Short mmCIF file of C-alpha atoms and ligand atoms in Angstrom, two decimals:
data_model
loop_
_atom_site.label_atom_id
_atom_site.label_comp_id
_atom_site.label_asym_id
_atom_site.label_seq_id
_atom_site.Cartn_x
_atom_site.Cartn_y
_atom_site.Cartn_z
CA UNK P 1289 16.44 16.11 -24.81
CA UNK P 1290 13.64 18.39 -25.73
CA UNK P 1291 11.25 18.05 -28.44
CA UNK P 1292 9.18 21.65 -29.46
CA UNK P 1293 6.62 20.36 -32.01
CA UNK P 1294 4.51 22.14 -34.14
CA UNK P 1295 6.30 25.51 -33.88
CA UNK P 1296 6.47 28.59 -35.87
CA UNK P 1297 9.89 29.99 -35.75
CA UNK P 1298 10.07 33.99 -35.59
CA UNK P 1299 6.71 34.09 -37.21
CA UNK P 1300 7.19 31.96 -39.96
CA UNK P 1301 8.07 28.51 -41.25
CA UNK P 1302 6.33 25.75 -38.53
CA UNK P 1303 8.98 23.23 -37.49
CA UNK P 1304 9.89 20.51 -35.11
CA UNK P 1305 13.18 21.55 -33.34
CA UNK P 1306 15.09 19.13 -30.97
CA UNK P 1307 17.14 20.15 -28.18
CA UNK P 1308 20.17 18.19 -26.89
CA UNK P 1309 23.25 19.04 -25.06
CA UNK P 1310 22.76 22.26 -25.16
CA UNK P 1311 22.32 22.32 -29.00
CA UNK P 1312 19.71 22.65 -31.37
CA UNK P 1313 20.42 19.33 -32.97
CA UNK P 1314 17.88 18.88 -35.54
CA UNK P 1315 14.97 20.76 -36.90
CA UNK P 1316 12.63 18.96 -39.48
CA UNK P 1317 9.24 19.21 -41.18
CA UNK P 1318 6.24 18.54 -38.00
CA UNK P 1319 5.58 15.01 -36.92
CA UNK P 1320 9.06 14.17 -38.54
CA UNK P 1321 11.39 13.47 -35.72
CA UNK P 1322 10.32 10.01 -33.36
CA UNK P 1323 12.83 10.34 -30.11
CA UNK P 1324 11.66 8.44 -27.37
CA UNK P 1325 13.40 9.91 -24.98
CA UNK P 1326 13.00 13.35 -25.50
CA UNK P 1327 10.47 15.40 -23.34
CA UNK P 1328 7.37 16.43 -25.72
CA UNK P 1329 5.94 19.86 -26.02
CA UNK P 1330 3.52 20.89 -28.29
CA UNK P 1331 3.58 24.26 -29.49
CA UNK P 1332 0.90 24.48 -32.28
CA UNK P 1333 0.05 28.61 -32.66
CA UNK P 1334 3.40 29.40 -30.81
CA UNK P 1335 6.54 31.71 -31.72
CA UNK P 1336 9.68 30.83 -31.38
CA UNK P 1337 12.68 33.33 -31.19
CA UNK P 1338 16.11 33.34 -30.25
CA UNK P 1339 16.49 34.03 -26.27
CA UNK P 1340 16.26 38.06 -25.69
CA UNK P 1341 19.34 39.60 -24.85
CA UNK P 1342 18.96 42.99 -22.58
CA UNK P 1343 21.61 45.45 -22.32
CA UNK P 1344 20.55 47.69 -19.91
CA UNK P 1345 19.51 46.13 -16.85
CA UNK P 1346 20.04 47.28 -13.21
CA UNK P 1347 20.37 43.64 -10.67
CA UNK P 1348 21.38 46.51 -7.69
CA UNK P 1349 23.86 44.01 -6.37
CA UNK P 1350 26.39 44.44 -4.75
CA UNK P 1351 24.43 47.03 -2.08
CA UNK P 1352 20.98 47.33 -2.42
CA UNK P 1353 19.70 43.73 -2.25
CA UNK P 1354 16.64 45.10 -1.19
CA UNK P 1355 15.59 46.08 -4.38
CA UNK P 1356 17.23 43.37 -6.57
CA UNK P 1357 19.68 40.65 -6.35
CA UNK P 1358 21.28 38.95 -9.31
CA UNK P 1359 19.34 35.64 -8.17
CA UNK P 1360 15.76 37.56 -8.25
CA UNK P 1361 16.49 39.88 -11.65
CA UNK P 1362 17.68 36.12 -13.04
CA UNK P 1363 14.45 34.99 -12.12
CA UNK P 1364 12.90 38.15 -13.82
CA UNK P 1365 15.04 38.22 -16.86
CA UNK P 1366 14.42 33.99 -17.55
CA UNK P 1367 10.58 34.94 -17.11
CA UNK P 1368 10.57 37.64 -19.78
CA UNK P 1369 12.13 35.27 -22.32
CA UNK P 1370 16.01 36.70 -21.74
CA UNK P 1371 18.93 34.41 -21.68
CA UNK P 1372 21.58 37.30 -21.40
CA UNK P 1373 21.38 40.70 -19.64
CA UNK P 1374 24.15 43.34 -19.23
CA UNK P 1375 24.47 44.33 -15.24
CA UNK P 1376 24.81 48.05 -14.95
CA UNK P 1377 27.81 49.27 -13.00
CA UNK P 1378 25.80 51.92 -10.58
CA UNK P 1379 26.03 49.61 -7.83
CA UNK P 1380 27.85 49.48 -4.39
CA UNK P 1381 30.30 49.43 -4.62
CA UNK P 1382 30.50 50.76 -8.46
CA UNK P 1383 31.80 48.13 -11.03
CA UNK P 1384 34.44 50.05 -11.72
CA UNK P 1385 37.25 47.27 -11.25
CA UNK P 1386 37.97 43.88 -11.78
CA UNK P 1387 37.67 42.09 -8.80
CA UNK P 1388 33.42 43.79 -8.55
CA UNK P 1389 32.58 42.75 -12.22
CA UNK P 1390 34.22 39.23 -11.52
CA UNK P 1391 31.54 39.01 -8.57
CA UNK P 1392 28.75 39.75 -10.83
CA UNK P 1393 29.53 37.57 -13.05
CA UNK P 1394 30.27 34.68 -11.00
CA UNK P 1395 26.94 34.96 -9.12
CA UNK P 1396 25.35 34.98 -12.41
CA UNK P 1397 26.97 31.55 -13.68
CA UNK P 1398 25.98 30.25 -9.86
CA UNK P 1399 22.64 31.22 -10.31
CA UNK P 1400 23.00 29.88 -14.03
CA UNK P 1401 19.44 30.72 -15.23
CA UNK P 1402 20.93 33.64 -17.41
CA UNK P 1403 24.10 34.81 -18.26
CA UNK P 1404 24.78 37.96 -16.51
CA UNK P 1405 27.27 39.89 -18.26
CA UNK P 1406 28.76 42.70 -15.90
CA UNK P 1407 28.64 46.21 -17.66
CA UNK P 1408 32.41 48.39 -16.43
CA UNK P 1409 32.48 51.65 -15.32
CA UNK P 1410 34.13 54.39 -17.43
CA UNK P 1411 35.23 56.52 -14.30
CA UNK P 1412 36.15 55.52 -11.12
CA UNK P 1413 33.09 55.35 -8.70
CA UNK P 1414 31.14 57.15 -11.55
CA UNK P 1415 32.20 60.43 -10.53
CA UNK P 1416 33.24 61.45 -13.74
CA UNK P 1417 36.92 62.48 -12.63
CA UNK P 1418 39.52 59.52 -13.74
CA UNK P 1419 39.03 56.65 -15.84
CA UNK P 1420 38.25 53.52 -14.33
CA UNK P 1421 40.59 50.35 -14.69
CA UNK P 1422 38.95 49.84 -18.10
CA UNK P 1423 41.75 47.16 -19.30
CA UNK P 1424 41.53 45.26 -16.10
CA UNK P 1425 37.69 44.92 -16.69
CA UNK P 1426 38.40 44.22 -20.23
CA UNK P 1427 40.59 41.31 -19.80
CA UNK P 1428 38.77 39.80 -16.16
CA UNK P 1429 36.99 36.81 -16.21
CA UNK P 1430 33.71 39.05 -16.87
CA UNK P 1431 35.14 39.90 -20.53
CA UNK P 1432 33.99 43.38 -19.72
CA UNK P 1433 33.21 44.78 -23.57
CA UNK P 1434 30.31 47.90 -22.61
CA UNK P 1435 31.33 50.78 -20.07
CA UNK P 1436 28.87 53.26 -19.03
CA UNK P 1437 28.70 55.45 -16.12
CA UNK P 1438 24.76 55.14 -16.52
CA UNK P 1439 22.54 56.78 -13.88
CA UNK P 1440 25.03 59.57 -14.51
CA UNK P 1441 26.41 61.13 -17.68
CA UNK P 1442 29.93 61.08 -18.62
CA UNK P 1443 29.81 65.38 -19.01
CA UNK P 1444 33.40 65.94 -19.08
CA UNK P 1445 34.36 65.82 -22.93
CA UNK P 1446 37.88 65.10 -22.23
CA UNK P 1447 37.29 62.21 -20.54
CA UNK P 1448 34.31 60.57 -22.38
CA UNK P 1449 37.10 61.38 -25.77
CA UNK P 1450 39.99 59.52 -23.52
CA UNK P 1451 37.32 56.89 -23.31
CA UNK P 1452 36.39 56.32 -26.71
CA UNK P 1453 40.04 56.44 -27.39
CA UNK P 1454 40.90 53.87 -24.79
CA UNK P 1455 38.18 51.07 -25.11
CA UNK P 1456 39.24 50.99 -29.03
CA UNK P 1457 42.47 48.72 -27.99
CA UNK P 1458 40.02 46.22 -26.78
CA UNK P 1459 36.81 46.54 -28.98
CA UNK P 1460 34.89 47.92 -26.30
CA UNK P 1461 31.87 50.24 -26.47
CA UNK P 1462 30.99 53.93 -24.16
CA UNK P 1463 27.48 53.48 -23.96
CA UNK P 1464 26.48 57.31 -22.60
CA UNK P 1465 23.76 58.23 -20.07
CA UNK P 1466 22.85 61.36 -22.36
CA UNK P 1467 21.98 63.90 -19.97
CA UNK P 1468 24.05 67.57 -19.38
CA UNK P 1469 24.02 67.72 -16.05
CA UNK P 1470 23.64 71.68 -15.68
CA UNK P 1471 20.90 71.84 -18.06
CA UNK P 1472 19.04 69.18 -15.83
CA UNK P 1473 19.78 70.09 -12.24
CA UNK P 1474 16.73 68.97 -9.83
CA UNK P 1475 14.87 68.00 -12.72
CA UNK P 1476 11.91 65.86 -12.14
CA UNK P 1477 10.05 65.58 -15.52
CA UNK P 1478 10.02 66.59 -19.45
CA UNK P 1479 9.89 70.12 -19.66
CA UNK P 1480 6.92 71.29 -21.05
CA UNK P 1481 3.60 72.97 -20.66
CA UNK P 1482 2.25 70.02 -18.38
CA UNK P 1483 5.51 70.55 -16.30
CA UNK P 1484 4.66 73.60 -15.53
CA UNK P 1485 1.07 72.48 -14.59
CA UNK P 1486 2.41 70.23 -12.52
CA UNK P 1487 5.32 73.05 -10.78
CA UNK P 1488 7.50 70.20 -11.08
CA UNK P 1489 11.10 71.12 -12.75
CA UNK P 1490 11.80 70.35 -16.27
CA UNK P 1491 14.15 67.59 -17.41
CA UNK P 1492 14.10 69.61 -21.14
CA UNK P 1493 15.10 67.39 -24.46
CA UNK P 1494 18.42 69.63 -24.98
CA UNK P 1495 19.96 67.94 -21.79
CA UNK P 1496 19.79 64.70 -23.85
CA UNK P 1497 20.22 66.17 -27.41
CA UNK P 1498 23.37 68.41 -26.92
CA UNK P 1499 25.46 65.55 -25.34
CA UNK P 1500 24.42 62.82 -28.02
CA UNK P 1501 25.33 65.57 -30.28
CA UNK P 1502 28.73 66.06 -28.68
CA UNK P 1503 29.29 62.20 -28.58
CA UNK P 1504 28.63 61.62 -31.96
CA UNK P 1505 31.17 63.66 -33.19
CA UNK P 1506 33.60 63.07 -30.54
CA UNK P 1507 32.89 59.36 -31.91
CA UNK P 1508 33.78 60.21 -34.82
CA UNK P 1509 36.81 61.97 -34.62
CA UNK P 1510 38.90 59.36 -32.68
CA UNK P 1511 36.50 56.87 -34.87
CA UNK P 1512 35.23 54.58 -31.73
CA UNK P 1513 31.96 52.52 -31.06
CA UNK P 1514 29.89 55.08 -28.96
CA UNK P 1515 26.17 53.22 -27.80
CA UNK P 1516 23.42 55.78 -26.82
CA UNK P 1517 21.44 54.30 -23.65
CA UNK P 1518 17.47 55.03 -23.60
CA UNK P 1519 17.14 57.09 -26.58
CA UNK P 1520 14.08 59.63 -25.52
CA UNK P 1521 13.34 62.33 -27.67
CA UNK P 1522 13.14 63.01 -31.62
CA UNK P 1523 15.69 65.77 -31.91
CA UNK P 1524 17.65 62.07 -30.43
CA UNK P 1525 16.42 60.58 -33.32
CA UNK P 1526 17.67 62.94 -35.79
CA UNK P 1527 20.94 63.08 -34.81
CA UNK P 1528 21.81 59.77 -34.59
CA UNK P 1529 20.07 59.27 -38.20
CA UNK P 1530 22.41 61.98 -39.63
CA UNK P 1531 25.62 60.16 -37.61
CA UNK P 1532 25.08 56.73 -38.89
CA UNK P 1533 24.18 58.12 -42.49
CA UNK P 1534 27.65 59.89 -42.47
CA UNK P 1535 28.95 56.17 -41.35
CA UNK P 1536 30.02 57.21 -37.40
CA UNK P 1537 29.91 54.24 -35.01
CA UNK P 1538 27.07 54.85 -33.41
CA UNK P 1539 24.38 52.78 -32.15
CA UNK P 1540 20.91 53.42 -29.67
CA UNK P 1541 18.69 51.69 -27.84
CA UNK P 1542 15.04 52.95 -26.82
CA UNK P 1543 13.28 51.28 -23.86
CA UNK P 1544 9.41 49.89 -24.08
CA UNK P 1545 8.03 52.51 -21.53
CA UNK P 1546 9.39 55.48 -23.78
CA UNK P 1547 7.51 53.50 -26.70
CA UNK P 1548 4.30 52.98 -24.84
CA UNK P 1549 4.28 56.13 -22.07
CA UNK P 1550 3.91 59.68 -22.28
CA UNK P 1551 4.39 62.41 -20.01
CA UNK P 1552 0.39 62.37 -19.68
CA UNK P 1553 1.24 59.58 -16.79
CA UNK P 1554 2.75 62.32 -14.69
CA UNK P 1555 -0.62 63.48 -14.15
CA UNK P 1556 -1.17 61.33 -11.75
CA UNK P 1557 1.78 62.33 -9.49
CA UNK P 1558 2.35 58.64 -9.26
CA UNK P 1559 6.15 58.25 -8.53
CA UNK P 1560 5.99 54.66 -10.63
CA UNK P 1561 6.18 57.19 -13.80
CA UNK P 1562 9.11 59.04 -12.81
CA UNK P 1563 12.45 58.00 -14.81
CA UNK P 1564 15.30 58.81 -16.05
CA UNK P 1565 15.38 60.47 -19.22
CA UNK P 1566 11.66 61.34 -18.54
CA UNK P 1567 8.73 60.45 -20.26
CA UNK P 1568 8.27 62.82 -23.46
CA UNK P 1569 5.36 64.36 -25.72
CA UNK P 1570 3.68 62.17 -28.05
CA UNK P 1571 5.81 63.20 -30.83
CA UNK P 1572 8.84 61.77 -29.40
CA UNK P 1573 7.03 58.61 -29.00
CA UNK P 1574 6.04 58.05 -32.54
CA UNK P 1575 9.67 59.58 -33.57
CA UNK P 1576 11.07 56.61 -31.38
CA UNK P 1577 8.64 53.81 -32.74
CA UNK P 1578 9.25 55.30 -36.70
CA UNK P 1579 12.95 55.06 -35.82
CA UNK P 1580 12.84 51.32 -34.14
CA UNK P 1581 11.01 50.04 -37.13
CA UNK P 1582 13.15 51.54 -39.69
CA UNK P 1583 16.81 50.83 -38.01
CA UNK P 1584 17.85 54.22 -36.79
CA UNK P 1585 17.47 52.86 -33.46
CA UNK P 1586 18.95 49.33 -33.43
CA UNK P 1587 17.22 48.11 -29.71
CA UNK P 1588 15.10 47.78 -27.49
CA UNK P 1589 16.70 47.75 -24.05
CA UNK P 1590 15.06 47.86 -21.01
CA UNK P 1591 16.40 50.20 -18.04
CA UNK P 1592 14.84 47.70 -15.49
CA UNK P 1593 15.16 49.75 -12.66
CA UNK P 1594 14.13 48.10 -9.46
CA UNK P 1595 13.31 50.15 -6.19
CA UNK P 1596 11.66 49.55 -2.71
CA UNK P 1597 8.20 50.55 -2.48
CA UNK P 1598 9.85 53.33 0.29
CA UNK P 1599 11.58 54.96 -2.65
CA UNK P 1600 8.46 55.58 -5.09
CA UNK P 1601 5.39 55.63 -2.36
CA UNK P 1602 6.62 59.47 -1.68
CA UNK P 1603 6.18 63.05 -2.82
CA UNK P 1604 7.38 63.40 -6.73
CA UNK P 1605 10.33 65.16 -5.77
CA UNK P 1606 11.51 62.92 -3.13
CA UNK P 1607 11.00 59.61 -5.05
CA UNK P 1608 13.50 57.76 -6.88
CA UNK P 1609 13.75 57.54 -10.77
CA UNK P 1610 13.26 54.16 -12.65
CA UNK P 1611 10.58 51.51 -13.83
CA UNK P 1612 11.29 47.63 -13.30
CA UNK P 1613 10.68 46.09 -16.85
CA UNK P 1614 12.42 42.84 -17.90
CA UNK P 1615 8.70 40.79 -17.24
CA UNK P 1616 6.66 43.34 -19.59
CA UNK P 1617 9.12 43.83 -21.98
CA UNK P 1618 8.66 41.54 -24.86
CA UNK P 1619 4.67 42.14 -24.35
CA UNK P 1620 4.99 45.93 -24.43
CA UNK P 1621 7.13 45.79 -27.43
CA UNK P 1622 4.79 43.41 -29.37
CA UNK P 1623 2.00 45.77 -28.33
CA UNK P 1624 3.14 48.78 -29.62
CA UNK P 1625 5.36 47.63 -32.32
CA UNK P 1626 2.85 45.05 -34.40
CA UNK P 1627 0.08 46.66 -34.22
CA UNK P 1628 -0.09 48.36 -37.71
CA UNK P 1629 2.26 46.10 -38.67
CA UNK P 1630 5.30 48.19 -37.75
CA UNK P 1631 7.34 45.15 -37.16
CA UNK P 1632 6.89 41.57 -37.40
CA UNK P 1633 8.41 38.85 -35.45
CA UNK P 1634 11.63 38.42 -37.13
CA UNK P 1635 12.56 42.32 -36.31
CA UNK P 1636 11.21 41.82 -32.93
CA UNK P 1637 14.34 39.15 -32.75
CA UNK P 1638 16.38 41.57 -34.50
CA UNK P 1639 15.68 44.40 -31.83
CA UNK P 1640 15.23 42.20 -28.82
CA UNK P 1641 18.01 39.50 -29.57
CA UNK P 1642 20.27 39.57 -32.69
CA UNK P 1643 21.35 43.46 -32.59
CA UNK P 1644 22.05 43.90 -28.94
CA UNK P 1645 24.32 40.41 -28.65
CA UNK P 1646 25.93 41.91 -31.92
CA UNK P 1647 26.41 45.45 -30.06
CA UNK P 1648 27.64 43.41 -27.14
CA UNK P 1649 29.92 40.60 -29.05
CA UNK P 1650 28.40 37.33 -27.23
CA UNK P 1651 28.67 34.72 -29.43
CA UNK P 1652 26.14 32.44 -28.11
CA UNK P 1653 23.20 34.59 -27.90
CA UNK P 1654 21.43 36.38 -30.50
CA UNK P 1655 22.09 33.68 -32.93
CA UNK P 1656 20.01 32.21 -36.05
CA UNK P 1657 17.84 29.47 -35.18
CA UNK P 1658 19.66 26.98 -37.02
CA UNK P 1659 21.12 23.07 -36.73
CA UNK P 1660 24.31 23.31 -34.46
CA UNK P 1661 23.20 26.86 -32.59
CA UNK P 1662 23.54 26.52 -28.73
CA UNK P 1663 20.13 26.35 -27.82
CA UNK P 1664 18.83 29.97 -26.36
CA UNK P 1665 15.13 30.39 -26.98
CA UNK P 1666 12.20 31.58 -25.90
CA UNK P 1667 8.24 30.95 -26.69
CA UNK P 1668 6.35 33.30 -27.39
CA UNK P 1669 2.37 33.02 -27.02
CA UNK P 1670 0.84 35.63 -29.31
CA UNK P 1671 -2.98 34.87 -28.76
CA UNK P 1672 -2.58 35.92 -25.14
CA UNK P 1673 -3.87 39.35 -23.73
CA UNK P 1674 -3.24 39.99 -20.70
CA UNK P 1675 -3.50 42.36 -17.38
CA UNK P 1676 0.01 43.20 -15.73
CA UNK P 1677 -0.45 42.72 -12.14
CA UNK P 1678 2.86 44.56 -10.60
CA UNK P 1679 2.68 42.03 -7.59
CA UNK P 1680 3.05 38.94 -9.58
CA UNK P 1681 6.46 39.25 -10.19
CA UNK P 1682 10.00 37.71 -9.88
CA UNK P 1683 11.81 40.68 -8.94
CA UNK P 1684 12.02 42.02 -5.48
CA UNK P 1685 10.35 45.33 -6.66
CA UNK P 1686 7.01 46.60 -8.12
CA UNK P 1687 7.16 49.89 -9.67
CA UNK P 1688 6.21 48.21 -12.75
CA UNK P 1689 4.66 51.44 -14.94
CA UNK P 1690 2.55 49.39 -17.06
CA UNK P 1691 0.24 47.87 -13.88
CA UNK P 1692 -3.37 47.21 -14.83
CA UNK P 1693 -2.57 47.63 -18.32
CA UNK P 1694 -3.82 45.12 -20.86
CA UNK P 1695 -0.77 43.85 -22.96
CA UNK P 1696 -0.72 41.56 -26.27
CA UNK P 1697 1.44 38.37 -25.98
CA UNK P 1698 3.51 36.54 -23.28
CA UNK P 1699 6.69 34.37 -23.14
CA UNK P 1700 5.51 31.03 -21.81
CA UNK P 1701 8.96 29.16 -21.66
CA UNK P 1702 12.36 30.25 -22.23
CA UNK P 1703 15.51 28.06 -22.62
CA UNK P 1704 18.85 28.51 -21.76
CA UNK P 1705 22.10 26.58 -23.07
CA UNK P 1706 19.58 23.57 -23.65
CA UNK P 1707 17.41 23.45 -20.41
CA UNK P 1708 14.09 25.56 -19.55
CA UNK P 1709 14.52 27.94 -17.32
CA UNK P 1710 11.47 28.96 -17.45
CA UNK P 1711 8.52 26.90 -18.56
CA UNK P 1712 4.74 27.47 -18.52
CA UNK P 1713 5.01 30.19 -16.48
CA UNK P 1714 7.39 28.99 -13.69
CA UNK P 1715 10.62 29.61 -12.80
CA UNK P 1716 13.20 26.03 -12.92
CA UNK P 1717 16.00 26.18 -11.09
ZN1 ZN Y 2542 20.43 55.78 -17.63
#
């Protein structure tokens, strides 16, 4: 049993909440519940919110344990206040059947600290040419419900419309790695003035506009649940305002670095900023924050994108693309997000928690913090400021973007089905 006294839950009303098999059990005016058993913490000036849920995370395993395992992006994920996060399928092999997303998802229960939910590939070893074994995926042990090719973009419209049609049987979701493959070949940043600067080649916003475009409507006409994977540009923005205004399944996610970063980083030449869609102008980033607050773009996901120090120590062009994030997360987003008051802490939980279980149909995550919920929290200290150190970290890689910065707020303890997984800044196994 666990007692968390004295705590404010998602900003608001300061409770006592108890914690027993699993269960909130009881939660009661302070200083009201007397359980002798129960272990005590004190959380005067604390947050509580219901566990984050990420649904866009790369664990690189099966293949390139060297960068992350499921046991070490576990470890990450319980440390950045997750209980769930949603494996991506670009591993190797690709999670393109049932037998690989049954792996993931058993070494995820083994390691137990979160549940790792395996994300299905929509073609067969992502090469965009057949349809994977969707159903098989679908009805696994994994209870496969998102497919994305993501890394690479499902560019043939047949086959992304077979896949919308297909998934519908099953209630599953195409969540699209927008990018048009011509219009991006070699690409290595935004296109812009500065990319020119830099004679590196442009990764321009139409790449990513003209396929969410296509999507949208292809969404529409066989009237499936299409998901939009790191949102990155306005002209983004707009169309999936006018999609969801004209009632088309549609829902986006925007990650914290394309919130906080700008294409300003790339300055540098420091391969840590280099992902995939690029960082954009600053009027993409306020376009993405304006849309976050209001509900145009339902989450914040994070694209935690692991890779050895060999991959991103290079030349630009040789480097790879991607930004570890599931540790900076929650502090980013409460950095950018409340100051000015954009959001508070209950639509932190709504973008962090609530919408992307509801996007991804888990039932235990996501949840109201409520009598009788199955107990997946996390505590949230929101006096704290402080520096990102990319070294200090649970994951097996440290191109961490947002090193050195100074960041508002940090998840102190997170629990999981009932039991800490991670408390006062340490991992329990
Ligand atoms: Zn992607």
């Amino acid at each position: 049993m666990i007692l968390l006294k004295n705590v404010s839950i998602k900003g608001e009303n300061i409770k006592d909440v108890l914690i027993q098999d699993q269960v909130i059990k009881q939660i009661s005016e302070p200083n009201s519940i007397n359980i002798e058993k129960a272990e005590v913490i004190d959380l005067t000036g604390k947050v509580l919110l219901p566990g984050l849920v990420d649904l866009h995370t790369h664990l690189r395993e099966p293949g390139r344990e060297d960068s992350e395992t499921v046991e070490s992006g576990s470890k990450a994920a319980a440390a950045g206040g997750f209980t769930a996060v949603h494996a991506m399928a670009n591993t190797l092999p690709v999670a393109d059947t049932a037998g690989v997303v049954e792996q993931v998802w058993n070494l995820g229960q083994q390691i137990g600290l979160v549940d790792v939910i395996p994300v299905g590939a929509v073609t067969i070893g992502l090469n965009g040419e057949q349809l994977a074994e969707l159903s098989a995926m679908a009805h696994s042990k994994a209870n496969v419900k998102i497919f994305s090719d993501d890394g690479k973009c499902v560019h043939d419209p047949v086959l992304m419309r077979r896949a919308l049609e297909y998934v519908k049987a099953f209630g599953g979701v195409i969540a699209q790695h927008a990018q048009e493959p011509r219009l991006t070949q070699n690409a290595q940043m935004n296109e812009s003035l500065l990319s020119g600067q830099l004679g590196l080649v442009g990764w321009p916003s139409v790449a990513e506009e003209s396929i969410v475009a296509r999507d949208v409507l292809l969404a529409e006409h066989v009237d499936s649940k299409l998901h939009i994977c790191h949102a990155s540009t306005a002209g983004t923005v707009e169309i999936i305002k006018w999609a969801k205004d004209k009632g088309i399944k549609v829902t986006a996610e925007v990650t914290p670095h394309h919130l906080l970063l700008t294409e300003d980083s790339c300055r540098s030449y420091d391969a840590r900023f280099k992902v995939n869609p690029p960082l954009r102008n600053k009027n993409d980033l306020l376009a993405l924050q304006e849309a976050l607050a209001s509900g145009v773009i339902d989450i914040v996901a994070t694209d935690h994108a692991p890779h050895p120090a060999e991959d991103k120590e290079g030349e630009w062009n040789q480097s790879a693309f991607g930004m570890t994030g599931l540790e900076t997360a929650l502090s980013v987003v409460v950095t950018v997000m409340m100051k000015d008051k954009k959001m508070n802490w209950a639509d932190i939980a709504r973008v962090m928690s609530e919408n992307p279980a509801k996007i991804a149909q888990l039932e235990q995550h996501g949840r109201p913090i409520k009598e009788g919920e199955i107990a997946n929290l996390c505590v949230i200290d929101p006096n704290v400021e402080w520096k990102v150190n990319a070294n200090q970290t649970h994951s097996l890689s440290r191109n961490n973007p947002f090193d050195g910065m100074t960041l508002k707020s940090k998840v102190i303890h997170t629990i999981h089905k009932g039991k800490f997984t991670f408390k006062s800044g340490e991992i329990v196994s």
